[in-house]
Short mmCIF file of C-alpha atoms in Angstrom, two decimals:
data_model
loop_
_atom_site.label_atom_id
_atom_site.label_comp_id
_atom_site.label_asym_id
_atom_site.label_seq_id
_atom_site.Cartn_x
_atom_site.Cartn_y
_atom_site.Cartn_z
CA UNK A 1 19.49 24.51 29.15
CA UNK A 2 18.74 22.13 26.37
CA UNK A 3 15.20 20.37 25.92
CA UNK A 4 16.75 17.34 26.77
CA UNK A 5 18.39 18.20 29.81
CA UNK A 6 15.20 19.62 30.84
CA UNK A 7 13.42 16.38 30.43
CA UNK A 8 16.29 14.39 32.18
CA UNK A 9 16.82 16.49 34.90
CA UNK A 10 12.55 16.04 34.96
CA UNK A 11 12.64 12.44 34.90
CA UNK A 12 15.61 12.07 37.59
CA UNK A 13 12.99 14.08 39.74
CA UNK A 14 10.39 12.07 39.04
CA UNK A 15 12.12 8.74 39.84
CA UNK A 16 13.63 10.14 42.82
CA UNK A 17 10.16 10.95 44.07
CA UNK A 18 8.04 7.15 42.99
CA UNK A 19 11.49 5.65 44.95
CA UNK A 20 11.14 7.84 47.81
CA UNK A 21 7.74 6.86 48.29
CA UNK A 22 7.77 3.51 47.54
CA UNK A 23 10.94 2.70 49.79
CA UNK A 24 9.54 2.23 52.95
CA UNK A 25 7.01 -0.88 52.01
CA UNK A 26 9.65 -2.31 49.92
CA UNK A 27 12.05 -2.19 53.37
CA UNK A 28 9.28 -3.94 54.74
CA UNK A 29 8.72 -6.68 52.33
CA UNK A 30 12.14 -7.74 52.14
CA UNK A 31 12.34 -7.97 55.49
CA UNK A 32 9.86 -10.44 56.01
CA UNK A 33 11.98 -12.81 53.71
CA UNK A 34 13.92 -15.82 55.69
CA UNK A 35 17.05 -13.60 56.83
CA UNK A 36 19.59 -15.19 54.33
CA UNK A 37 16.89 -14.31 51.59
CA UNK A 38 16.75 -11.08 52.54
CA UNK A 39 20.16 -10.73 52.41
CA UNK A 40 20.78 -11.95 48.92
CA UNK A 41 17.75 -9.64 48.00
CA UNK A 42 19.09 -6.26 49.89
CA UNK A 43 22.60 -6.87 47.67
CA UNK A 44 20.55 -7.39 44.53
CA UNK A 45 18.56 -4.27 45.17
CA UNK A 46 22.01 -2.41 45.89
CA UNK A 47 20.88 -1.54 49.68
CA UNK A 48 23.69 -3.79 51.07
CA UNK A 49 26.78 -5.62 50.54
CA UNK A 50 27.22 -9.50 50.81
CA UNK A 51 28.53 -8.67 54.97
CA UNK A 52 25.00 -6.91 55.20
CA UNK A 53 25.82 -3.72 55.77
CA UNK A 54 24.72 -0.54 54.17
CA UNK A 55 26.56 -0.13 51.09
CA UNK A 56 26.68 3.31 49.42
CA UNK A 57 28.62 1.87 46.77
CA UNK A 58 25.42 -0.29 45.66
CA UNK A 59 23.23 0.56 43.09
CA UNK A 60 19.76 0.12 43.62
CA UNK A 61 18.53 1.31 39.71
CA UNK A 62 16.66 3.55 38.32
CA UNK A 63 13.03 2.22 39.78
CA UNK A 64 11.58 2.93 36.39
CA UNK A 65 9.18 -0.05 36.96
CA UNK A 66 8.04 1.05 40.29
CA UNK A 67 7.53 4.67 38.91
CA UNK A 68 5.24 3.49 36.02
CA UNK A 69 3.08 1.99 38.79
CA UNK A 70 2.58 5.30 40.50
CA UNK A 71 2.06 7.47 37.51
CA UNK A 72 -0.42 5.17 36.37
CA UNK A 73 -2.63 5.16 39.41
CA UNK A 74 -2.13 9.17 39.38
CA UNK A 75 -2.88 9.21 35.46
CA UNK A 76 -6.25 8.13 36.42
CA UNK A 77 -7.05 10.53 39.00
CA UNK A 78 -5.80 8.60 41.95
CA UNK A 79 -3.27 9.19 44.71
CA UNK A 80 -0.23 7.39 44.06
CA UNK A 81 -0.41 5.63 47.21
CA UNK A 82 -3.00 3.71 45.78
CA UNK A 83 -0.67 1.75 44.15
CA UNK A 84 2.49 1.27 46.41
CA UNK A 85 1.40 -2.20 46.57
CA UNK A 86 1.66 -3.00 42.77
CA UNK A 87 4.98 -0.69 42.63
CA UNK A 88 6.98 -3.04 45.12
CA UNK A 89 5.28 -5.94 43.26
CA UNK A 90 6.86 -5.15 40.08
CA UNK A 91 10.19 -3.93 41.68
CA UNK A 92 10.35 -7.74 43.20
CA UNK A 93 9.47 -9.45 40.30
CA UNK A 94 11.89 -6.96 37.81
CA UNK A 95 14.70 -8.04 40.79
CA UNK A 96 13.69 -11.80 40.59
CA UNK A 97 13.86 -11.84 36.92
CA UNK A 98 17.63 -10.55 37.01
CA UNK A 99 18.76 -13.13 39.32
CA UNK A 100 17.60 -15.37 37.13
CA UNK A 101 18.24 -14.42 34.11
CA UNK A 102 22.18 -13.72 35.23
CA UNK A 103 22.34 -17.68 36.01
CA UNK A 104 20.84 -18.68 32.72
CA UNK A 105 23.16 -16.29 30.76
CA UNK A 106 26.01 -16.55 32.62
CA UNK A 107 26.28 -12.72 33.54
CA UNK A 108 28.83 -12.41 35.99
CA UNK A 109 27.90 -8.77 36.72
CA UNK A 110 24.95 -6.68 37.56
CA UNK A 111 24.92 -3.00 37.93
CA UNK A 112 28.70 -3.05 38.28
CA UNK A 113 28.94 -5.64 41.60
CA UNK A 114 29.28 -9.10 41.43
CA UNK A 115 25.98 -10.70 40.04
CA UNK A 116 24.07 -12.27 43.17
CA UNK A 117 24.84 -16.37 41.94
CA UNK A 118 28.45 -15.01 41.90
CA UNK A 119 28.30 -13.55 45.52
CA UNK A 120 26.49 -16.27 46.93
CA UNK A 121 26.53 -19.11 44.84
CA UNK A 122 23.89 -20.38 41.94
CA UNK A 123 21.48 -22.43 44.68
CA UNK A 124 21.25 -19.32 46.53
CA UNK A 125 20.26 -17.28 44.26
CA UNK A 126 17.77 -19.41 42.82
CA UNK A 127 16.37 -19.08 46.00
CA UNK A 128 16.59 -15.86 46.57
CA UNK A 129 14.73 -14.80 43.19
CA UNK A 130 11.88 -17.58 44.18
CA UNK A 131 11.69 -15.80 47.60
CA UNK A 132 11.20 -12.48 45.88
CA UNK A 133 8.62 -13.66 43.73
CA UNK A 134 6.61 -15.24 46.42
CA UNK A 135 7.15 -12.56 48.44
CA UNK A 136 5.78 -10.15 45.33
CA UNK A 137 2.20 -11.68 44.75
CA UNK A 138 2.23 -11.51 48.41
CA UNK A 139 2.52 -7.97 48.74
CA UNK A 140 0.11 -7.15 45.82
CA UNK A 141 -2.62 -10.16 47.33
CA UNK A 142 -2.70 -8.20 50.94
CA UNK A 143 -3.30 -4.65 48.95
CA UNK A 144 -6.67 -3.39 50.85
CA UNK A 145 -9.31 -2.59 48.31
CA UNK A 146 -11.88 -4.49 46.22
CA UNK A 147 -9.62 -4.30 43.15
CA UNK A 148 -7.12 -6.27 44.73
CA UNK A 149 -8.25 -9.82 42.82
CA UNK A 150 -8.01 -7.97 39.51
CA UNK A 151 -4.84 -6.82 40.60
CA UNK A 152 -3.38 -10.18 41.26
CA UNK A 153 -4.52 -11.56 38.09
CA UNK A 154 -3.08 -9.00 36.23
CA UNK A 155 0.66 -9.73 37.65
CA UNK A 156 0.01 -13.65 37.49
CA UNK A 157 -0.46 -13.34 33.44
CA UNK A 158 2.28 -11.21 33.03
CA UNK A 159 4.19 -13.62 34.99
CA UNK A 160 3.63 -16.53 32.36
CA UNK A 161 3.75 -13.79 29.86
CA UNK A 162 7.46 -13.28 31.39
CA UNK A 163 8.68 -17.10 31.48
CA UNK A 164 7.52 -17.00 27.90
CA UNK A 165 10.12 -14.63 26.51
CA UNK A 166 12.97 -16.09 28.41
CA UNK A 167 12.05 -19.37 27.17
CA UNK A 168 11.85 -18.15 23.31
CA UNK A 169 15.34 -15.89 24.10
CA UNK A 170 17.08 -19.10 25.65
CA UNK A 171 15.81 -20.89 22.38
CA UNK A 172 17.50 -18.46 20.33
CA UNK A 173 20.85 -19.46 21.35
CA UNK A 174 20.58 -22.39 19.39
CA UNK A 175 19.61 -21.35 16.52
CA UNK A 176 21.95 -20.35 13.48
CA UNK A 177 22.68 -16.64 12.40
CA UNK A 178 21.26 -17.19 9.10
CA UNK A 179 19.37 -20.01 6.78
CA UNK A 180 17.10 -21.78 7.72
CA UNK A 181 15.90 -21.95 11.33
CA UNK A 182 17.56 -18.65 11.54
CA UNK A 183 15.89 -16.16 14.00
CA UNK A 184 13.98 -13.09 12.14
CA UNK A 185 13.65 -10.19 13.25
CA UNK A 186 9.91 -10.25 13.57
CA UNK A 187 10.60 -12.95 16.13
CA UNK A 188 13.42 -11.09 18.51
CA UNK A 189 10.97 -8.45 18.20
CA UNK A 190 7.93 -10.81 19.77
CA UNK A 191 10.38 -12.27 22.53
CA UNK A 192 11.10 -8.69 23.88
CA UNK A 193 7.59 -8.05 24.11
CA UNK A 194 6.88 -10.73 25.81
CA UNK A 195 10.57 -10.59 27.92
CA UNK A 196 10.54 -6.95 28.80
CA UNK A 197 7.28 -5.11 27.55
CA UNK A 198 4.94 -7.10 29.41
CA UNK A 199 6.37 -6.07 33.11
CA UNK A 200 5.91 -2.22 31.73
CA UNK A 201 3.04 -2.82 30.80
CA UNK A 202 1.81 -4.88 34.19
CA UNK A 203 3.17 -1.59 36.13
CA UNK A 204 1.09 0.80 34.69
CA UNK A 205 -1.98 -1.13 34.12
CA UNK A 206 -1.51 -1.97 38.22
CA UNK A 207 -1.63 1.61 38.75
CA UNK A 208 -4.21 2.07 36.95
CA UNK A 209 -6.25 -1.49 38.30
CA UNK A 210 -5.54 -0.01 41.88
CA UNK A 211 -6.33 3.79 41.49
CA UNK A 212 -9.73 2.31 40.15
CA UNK A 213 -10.05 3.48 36.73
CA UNK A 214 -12.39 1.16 34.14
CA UNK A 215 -11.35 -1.93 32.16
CA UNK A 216 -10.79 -0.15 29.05
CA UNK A 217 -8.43 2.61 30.43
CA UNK A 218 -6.12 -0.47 31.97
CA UNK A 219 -5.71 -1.76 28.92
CA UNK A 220 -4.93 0.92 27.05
CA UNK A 221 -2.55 1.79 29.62
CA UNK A 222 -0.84 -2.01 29.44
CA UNK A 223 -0.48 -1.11 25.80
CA UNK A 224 1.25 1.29 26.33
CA UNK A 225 3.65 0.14 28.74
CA UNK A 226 4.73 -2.60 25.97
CA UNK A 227 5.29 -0.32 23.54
CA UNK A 228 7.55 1.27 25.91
CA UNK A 229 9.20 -2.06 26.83
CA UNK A 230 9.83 -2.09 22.94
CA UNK A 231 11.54 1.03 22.82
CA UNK A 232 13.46 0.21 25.77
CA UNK A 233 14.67 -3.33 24.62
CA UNK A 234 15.58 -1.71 21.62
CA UNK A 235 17.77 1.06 23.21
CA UNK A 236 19.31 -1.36 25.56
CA UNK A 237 20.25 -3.34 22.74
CA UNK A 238 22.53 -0.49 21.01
CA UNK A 239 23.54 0.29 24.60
CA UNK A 240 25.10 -3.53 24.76
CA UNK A 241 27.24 -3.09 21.67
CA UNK A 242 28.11 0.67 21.94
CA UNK A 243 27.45 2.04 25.46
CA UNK A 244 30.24 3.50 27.21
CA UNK A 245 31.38 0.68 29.85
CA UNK A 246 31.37 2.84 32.64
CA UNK A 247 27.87 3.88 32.67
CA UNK A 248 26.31 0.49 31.71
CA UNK A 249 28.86 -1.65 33.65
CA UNK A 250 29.45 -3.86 30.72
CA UNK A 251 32.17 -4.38 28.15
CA UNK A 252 32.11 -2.45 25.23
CA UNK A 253 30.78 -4.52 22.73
CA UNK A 254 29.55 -6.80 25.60
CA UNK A 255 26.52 -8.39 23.73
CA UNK A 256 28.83 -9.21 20.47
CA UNK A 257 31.38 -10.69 22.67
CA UNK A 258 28.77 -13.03 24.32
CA UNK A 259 26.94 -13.70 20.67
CA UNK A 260 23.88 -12.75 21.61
CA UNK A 261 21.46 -12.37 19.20
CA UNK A 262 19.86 -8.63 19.47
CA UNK A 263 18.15 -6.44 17.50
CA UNK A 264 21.19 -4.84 16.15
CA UNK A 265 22.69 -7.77 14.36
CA UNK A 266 19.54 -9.17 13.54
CA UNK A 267 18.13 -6.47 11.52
CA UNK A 268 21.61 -5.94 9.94
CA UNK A 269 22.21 -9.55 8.87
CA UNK A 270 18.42 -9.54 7.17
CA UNK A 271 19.23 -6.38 5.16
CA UNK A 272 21.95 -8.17 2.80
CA UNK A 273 24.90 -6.60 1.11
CA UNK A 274 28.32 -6.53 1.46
CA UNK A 275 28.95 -5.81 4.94
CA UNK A 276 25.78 -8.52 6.36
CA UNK A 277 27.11 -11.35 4.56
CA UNK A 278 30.83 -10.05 5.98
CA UNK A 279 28.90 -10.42 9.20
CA UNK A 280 27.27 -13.45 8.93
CA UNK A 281 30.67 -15.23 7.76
CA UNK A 282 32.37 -13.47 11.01
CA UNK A 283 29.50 -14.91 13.89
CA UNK A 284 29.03 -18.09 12.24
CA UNK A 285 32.98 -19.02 12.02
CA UNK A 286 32.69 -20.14 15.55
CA UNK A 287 35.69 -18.51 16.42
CA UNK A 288 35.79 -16.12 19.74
CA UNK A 289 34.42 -12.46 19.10
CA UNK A 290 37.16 -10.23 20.97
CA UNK A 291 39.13 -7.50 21.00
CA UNK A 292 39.79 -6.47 17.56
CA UNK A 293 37.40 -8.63 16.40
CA UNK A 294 34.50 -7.43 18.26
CA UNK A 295 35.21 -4.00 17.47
CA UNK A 296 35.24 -5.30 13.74
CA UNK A 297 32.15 -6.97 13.92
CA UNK A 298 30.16 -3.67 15.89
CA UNK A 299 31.55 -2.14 12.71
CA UNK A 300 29.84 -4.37 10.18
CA UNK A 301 26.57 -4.12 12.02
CA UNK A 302 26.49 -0.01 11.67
CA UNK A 303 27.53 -0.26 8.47
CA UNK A 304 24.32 -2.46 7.37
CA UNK A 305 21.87 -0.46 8.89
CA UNK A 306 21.74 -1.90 12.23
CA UNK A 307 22.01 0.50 14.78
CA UNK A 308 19.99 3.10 12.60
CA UNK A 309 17.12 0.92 12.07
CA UNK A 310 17.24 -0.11 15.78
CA UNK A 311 17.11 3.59 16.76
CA UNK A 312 14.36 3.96 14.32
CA UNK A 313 12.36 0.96 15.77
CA UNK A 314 12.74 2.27 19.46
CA UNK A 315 11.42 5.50 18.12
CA UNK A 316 8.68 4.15 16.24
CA UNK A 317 7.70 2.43 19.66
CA UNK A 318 7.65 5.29 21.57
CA UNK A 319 5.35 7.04 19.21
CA UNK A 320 3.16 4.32 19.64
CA UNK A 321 3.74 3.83 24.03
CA UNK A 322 2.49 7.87 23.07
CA UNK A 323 -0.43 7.47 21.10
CA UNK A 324 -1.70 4.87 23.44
CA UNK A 325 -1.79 7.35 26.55
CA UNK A 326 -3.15 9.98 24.29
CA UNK A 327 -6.47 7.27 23.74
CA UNK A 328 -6.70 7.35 27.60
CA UNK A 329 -8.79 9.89 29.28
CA UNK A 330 -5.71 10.69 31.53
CA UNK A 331 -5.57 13.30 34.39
CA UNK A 332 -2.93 16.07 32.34
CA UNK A 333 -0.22 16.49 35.05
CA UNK A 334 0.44 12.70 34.98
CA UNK A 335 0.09 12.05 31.58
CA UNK A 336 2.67 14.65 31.01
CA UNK A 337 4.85 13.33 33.87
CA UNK A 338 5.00 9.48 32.05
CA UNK A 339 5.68 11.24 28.28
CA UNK A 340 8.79 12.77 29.95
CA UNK A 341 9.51 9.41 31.56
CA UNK A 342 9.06 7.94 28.46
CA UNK A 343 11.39 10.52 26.41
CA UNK A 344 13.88 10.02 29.17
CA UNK A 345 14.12 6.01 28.50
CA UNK A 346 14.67 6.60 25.21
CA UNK A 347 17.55 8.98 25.56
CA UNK A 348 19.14 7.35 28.35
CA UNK A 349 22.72 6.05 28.56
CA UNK A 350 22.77 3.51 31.11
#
């Protein structure tokens, strides 16, 4: 067996167990929502279908955030228990964030169903995502312990932290390819931080707030997680112009077929030459990326450097989600637990 399946088959393990343990308090939040709530939220989470019954078709993801949580609270010497609170905390938030951001980008699917606005309608599922927020500061504000405040204040800050990068991504979609006012790739780079690396971070720093461990280790930890968030913006990015359709549930070429600016085409428009400027003439025409086109245009970006570079920068962020964890005076069994989890997010597929 290769070192790579060993560290997958690891990681599947070790998300299997965080979800497993988790499961039973996030039943129980969600079904303290309003009824209709909940059900919106037990499709979205891939428990149920839109009749409300059990659907084993559903897919309720990978629980990566969730997982974070507990192998931060363990890195630090704690049970995981500890931090089941701030694991179904982030799982809420992560699932209000998606119903959200589905509306605002017009995503008509989500984990290869029927995105929840498209199930239920867009008022519903506005509501549903502000019921699962609510319903996630609740959960972490009821947490027994004295480090519950700290806790709380941690989740709020990465919740303005969060509204931030979906306002500077929604901003982007106004902007032109290239010129001036076009977006760099120093800023795409900020926005995912901001848009993805801050909930990492929040779940591990949680774990680590709630299993008790000192100021200095939580934010070291948080550092970490962002880093990671990097990587895995980065990797979902070449994912949503060459990932095979029928493990990521999109489109090939989904992302260049909705012009969205990611790091791909960013990086390859700002390295010049013949096949950027090709490029930037192709996504600034105006004219529909499809078909032909978008597998012409996927094209252009490898050939200027884009999908090498953007492997390189989710690498380079790993490294660095690495070297942060190796500051932290970590229990060893856990710390070696999250590197696997974090080789595994690198190397994943979906």
């Amino acid at each position: 067996m290769t070192t790579f399946r060993v560290h997958e088959a690891s990681a599947a393990g070790l998300l299997g167990r965080c979800r497993d343990r988790v499961r039973p308090a996030l039943v129980e939040a969600v079904a303290r929502l309003h009824p209709w709530t909940g059900e919106m939220a037990a499709y979205a989470l891939g428990w149920a279908d839109t009749a409300g019954t059990p659907d084993p078709g559903g897919s309720e993801g990978k629980g990566v955030r969730q997982a974070l949580a507990l192998l931060g609270a363990e890195a630090v010497g704690a049970d995981g228990a500890e931090a089941v609170p701030g694991a179904v905390a982030v799982e809420l938030v992560h699932t209000f964030s998606l119903l959200h951001d589905d509306i605002m980008d017009a995503d008509t699917l989500r984990r290869q169903r029927p995105a929840v606005w498209k199930s239920y309608g867009t008022g519903p599922a506005v509501l549903a995502g502000d019921a699962l927020l609510a319903q996630a500061v609740t959960s972490l504000a009821e947490a027994p312990g004295r480090r519950t405040g700290a806790a709380v204040r941690q989740l709020c800050g990465t919740l303005t932290t969060l509204v931030s990068g979906q306002a500077e991504d929604l901003r982007f979609e106004d902007r032109p390819w290239s010129g001036p006012g076009a977006v760099e790739p120093d800023e795409y780079r900020s926005m995912a931080e901001h848009k993805t690396g801050a909930l990492l971070g929040c779940a591990l720093a949680l774990g680590a707030i709630l299993g008790g461990a000192p100021d200095r280790t939580v934010t070291t930890l948080d550092r970490a997680g962002r880093h990671l968030g990097l990587a895995f913006q980065a990797v979902d990015d070449i994912l949503g112009i060459w990932g095979d359709p029928g493990v990521t549930g999109k489109p090939v070429h989904a992302d260049l077929r909705q012009g969205k600016k990611t790091y791909p085409v960013l990086i390859a428009l700002a390295g010049g030459g013949k096949a950027a400027h090709e490029l930037d003439t192709l996504l600034a025409s105006g004219r529909g990326i499809d078909g032909a086109t978008a597998e012409h245009a996927a094209a252009l970006v490898e050939e200027a450097g884009g999908r090498t570079r953007t492997r390189e920068e989710a690498r380079r962020h790993l490294d660095a989600a690495r070297h942060a964890l190796r500051e932290a005076p970590l229990t060893h069994p856990a710390a070696q637990e999250l590197d696997v989890l974090f080789t595994h997010l690198l190397d994943r597929t979906w």
